[in-house]
Tab-separated table of C-alpha atoms in Angstrom:
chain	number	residue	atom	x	y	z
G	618	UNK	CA	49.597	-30.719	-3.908
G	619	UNK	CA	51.315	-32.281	-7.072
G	620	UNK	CA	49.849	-34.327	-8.830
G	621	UNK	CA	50.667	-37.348	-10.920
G	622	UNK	CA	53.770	-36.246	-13.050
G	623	UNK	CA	54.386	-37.859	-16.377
G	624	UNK	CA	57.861	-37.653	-18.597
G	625	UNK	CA	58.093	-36.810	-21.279
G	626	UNK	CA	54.612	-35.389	-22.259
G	627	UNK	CA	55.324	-35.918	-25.855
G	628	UNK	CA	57.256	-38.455	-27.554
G	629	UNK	CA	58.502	-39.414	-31.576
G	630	UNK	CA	60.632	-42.084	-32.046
G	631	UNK	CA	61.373	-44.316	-35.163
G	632	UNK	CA	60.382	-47.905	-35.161
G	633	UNK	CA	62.633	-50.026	-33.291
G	634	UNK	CA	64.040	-47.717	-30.931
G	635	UNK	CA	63.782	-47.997	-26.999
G	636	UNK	CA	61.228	-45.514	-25.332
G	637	UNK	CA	60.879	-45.395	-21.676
G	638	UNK	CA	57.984	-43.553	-19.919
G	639	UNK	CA	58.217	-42.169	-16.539
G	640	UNK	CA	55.454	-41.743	-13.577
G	641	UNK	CA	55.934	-40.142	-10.086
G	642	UNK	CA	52.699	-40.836	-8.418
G	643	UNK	CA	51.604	-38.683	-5.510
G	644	UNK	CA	52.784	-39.085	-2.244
G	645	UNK	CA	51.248	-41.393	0.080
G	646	UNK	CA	49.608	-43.703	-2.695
G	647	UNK	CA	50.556	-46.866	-2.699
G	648	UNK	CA	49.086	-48.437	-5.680
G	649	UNK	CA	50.290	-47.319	-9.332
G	650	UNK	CA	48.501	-47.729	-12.394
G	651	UNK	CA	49.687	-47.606	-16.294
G	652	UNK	CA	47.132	-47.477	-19.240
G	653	UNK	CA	47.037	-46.949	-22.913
G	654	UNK	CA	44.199	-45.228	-24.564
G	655	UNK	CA	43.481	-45.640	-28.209
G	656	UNK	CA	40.663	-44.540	-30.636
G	657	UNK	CA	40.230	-48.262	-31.527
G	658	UNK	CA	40.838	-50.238	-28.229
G	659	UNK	CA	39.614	-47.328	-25.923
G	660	UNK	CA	41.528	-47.046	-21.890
G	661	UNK	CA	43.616	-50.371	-21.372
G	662	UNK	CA	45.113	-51.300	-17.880
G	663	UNK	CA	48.581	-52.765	-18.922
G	664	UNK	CA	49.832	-53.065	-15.380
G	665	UNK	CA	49.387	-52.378	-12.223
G	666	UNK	CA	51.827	-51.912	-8.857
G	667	UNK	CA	50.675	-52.543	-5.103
G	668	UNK	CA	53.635	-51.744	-2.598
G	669	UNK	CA	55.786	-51.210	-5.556
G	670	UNK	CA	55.110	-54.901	-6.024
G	671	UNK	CA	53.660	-55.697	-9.774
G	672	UNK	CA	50.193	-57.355	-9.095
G	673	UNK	CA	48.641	-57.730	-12.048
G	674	UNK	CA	50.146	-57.788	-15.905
G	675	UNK	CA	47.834	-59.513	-17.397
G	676	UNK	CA	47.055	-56.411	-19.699
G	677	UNK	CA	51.266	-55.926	-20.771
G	678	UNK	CA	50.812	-56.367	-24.863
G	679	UNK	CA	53.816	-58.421	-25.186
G	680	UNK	CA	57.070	-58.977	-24.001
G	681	UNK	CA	58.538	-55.648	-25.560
G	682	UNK	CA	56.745	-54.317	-23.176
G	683	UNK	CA	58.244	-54.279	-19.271
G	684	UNK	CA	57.666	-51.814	-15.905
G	685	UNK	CA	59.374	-51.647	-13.002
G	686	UNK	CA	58.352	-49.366	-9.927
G	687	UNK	CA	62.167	-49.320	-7.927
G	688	UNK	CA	60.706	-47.100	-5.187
G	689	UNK	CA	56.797	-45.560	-3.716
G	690	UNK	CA	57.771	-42.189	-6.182
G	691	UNK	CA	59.180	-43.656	-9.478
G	692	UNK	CA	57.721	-45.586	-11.790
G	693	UNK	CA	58.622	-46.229	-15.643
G	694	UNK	CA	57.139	-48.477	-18.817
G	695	UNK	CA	59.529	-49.341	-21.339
G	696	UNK	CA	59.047	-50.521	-25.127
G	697	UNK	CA	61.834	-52.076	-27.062
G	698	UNK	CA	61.505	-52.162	-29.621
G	699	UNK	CA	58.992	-50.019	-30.486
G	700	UNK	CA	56.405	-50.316	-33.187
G	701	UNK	CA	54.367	-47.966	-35.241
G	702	UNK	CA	51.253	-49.934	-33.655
G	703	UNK	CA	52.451	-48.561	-29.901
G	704	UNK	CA	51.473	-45.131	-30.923
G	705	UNK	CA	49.110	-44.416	-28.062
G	706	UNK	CA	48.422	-41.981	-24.935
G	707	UNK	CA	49.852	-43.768	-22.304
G	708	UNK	CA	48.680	-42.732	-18.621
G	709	UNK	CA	50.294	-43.226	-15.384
G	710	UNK	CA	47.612	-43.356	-11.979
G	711	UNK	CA	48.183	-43.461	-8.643
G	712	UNK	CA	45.390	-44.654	-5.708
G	713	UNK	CA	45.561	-43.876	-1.536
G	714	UNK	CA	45.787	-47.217	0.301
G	715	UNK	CA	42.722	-48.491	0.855
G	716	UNK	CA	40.706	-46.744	-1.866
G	717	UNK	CA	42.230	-48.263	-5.301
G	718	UNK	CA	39.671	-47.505	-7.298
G	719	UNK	CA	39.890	-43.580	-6.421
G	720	UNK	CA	42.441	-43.187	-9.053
G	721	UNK	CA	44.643	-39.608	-9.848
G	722	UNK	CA	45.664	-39.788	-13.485
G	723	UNK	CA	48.794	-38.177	-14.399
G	724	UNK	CA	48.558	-35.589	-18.132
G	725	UNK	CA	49.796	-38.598	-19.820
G	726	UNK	CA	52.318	-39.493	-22.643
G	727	UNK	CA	51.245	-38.931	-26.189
G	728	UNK	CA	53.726	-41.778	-28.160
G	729	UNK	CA	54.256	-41.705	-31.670
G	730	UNK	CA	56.262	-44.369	-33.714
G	731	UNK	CA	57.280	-43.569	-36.933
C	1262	UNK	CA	33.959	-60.911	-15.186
C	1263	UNK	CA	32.906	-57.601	-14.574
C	1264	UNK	CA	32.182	-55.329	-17.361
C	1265	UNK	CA	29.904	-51.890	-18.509
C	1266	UNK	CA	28.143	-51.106	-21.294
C	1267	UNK	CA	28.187	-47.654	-22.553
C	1268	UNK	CA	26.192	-47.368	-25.960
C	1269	UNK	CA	26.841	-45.147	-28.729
C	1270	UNK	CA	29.999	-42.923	-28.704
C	1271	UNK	CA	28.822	-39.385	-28.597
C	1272	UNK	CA	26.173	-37.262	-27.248
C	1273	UNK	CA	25.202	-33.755	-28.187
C	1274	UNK	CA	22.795	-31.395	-26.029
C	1275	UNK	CA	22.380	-27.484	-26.604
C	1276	UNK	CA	23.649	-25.094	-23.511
C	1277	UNK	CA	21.007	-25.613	-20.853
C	1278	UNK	CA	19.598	-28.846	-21.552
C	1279	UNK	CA	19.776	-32.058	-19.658
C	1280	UNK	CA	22.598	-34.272	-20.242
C	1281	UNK	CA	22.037	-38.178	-19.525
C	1282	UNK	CA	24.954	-40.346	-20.311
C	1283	UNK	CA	23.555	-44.048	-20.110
C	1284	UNK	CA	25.917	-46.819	-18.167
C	1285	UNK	CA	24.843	-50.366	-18.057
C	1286	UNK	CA	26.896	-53.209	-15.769
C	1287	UNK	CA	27.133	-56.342	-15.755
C	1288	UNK	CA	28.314	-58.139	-12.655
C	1289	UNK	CA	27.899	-61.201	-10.436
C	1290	UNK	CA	27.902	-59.419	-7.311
C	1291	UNK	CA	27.265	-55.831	-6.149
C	1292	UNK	CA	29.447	-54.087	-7.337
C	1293	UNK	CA	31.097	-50.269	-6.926
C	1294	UNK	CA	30.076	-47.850	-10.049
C	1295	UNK	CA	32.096	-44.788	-11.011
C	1296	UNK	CA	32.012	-41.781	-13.478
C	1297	UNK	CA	35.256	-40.364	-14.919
C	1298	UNK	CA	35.513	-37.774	-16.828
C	1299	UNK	CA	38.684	-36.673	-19.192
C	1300	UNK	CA	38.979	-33.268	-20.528
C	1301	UNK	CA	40.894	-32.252	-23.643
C	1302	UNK	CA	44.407	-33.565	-23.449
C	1303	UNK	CA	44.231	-34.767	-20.176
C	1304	UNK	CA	43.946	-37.605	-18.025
C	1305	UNK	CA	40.878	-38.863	-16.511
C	1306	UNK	CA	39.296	-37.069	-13.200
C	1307	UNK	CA	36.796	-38.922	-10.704
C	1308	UNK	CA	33.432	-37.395	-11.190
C	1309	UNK	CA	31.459	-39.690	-8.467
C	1310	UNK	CA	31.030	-43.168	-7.201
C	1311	UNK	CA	28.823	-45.417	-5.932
C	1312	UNK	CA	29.938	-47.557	-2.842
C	1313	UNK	CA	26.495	-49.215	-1.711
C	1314	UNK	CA	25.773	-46.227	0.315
C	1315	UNK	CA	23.217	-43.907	-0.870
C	1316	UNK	CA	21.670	-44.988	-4.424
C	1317	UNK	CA	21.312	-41.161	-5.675
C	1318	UNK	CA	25.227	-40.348	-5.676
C	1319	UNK	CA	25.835	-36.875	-6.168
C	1320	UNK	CA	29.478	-35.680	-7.948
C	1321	UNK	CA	31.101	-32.673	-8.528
C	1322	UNK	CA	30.228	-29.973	-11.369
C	1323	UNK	CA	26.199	-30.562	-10.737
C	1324	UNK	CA	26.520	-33.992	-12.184
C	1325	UNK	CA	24.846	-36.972	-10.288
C	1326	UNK	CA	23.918	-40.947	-11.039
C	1327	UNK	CA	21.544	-43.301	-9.405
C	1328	UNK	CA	22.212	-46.898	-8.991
C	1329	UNK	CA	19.352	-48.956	-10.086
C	1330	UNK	CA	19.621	-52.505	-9.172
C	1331	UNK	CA	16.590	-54.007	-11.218
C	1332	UNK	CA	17.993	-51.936	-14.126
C	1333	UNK	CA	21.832	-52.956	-13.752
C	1334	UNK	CA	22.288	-49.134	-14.245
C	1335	UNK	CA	23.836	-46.254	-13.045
C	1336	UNK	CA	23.348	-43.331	-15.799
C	1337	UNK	CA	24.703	-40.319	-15.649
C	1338	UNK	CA	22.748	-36.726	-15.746
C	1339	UNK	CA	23.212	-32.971	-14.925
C	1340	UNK	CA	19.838	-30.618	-15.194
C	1341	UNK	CA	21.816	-27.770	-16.998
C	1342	UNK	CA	24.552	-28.987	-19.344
C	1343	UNK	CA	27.588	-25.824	-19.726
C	1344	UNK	CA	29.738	-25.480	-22.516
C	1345	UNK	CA	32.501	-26.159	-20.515
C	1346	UNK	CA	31.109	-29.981	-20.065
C	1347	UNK	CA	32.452	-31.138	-23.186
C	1348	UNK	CA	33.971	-33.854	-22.729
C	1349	UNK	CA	34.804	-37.675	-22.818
C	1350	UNK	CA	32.891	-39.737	-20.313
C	1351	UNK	CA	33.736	-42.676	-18.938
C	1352	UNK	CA	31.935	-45.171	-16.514
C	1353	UNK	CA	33.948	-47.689	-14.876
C	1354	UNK	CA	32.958	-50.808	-12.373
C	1355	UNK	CA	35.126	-53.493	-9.676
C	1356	UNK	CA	33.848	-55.208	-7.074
C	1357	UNK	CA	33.807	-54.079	-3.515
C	1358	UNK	CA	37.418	-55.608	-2.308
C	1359	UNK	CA	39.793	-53.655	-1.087
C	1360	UNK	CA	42.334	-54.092	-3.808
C	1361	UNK	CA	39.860	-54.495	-6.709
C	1362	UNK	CA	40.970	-52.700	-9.687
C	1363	UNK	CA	38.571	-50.730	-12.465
C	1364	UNK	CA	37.577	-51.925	-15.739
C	1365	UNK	CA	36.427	-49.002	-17.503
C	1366	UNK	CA	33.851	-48.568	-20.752
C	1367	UNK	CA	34.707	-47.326	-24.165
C	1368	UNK	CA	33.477	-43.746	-23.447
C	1369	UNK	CA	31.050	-41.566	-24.796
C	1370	UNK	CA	31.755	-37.971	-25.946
C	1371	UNK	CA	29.734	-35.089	-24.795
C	1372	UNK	CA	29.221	-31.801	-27.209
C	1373	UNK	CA	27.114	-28.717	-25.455
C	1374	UNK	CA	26.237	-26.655	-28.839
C	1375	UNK	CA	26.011	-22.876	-28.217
């Protein structure tokens, strides 16, 4: 079975650019996940999707930040702009129904702003 | 609020010896305990977890972790630590609804010296 599958793996961009990060959870799960993990602030939950539906975005820095989940098998975050201080591993997880907290983290997204 | 404690940010055992990774909750209500762990450059895998079943929870890779109630704990340990349990470790808590989401600790970092 595939896993969670995360685009691009790695990403550079210059401050102020628009950088979009992609998830396609694994099929069947209905609950979708995005995180950051930083050395100083450790695994954040930015948002999280329940039936594609956003449930809980409490954790979204600010409003450069936005996700959408369209369908059950696409997912993306977008920053824009982007700033140096968005450098981060961002991860994309996906849960079964029923078992949310049984969570299948995709290889992540290594960001880097310049 | 839910929350968990995991103090000091790396551990270092020689091939062989036990590992204990410590994990302290806090929460108003029983709640559901896991283990992550995240390998080198990838995202984080489900180790075990604690559902109010059995307290002595036993997880993949020889690892298990007792819930203790009176202790608010639920620590970590494998008899036999292998080099190839290096590692970050993370313990992570919710409560015991159905679409309760994780808050994870900060981590701790597991070196197995030759």
């Amino acid at each position: 079975d595939a896993g969670v599958i995360q685009s691009p793996r790695h990403e550079v961009t210059e401050m102020g650019q628009e950088v979009t990060l992609r998830c396609k959870p694994i099929s069947g799960h209905n609950s979708l996940f995005w995180y950051r993990q930083t050395m100083m602030r450790g695994l954040e939950l930015l948002i999280y999707f329940n039936n594609n539906v956003p449930i809980d975005d409490s954790g979204m820095p600010e409003d450069r930040f936005s996700a959408k989940m369209p369908n059950a098998s696409f997912s993306t975050l977008k920053i824009q702009p982007s700033e140096p201080r968005d450098s981060a591993v961002y991860f994309c997880a996906s849960s079964p129904p029923d078992r949310i907290n049984e969570q299948f983290f995709g290889p992540g997204t290594r960001l880097t702003v310049l | 609020a839910q929350s968990v404690t995991q103090l000091g940010s790396h551990v270092s055992v020689s091939e062989g010896a036990l590992v204990l990774l410590r994990c302290n909750y806090s929460s108003s209500v029983p709640p559901y305990l896991f283990w992550y762990v995240q390998y080198p450059n990838q995202g984080l895998q489900l180790l075990l977890k604690y559902t109010s079943a059995a307290t002595l929870v036993k997880g993949i890779n020889g690892f298990e972790a007792e819930f203790k109630k009176s202790e608010t704990s639920f620590h970590l340990t494998k008899p036999s630590a292998h080099m190839s349990d290096a590692a970050e470790y993370f313990c992570a808590v919710s409560d015991t609804g159905a679409n309760s989401k994780l808050t994870f600790g900060k981590g701790i970092t597991l070196s197995v010296r030759p």
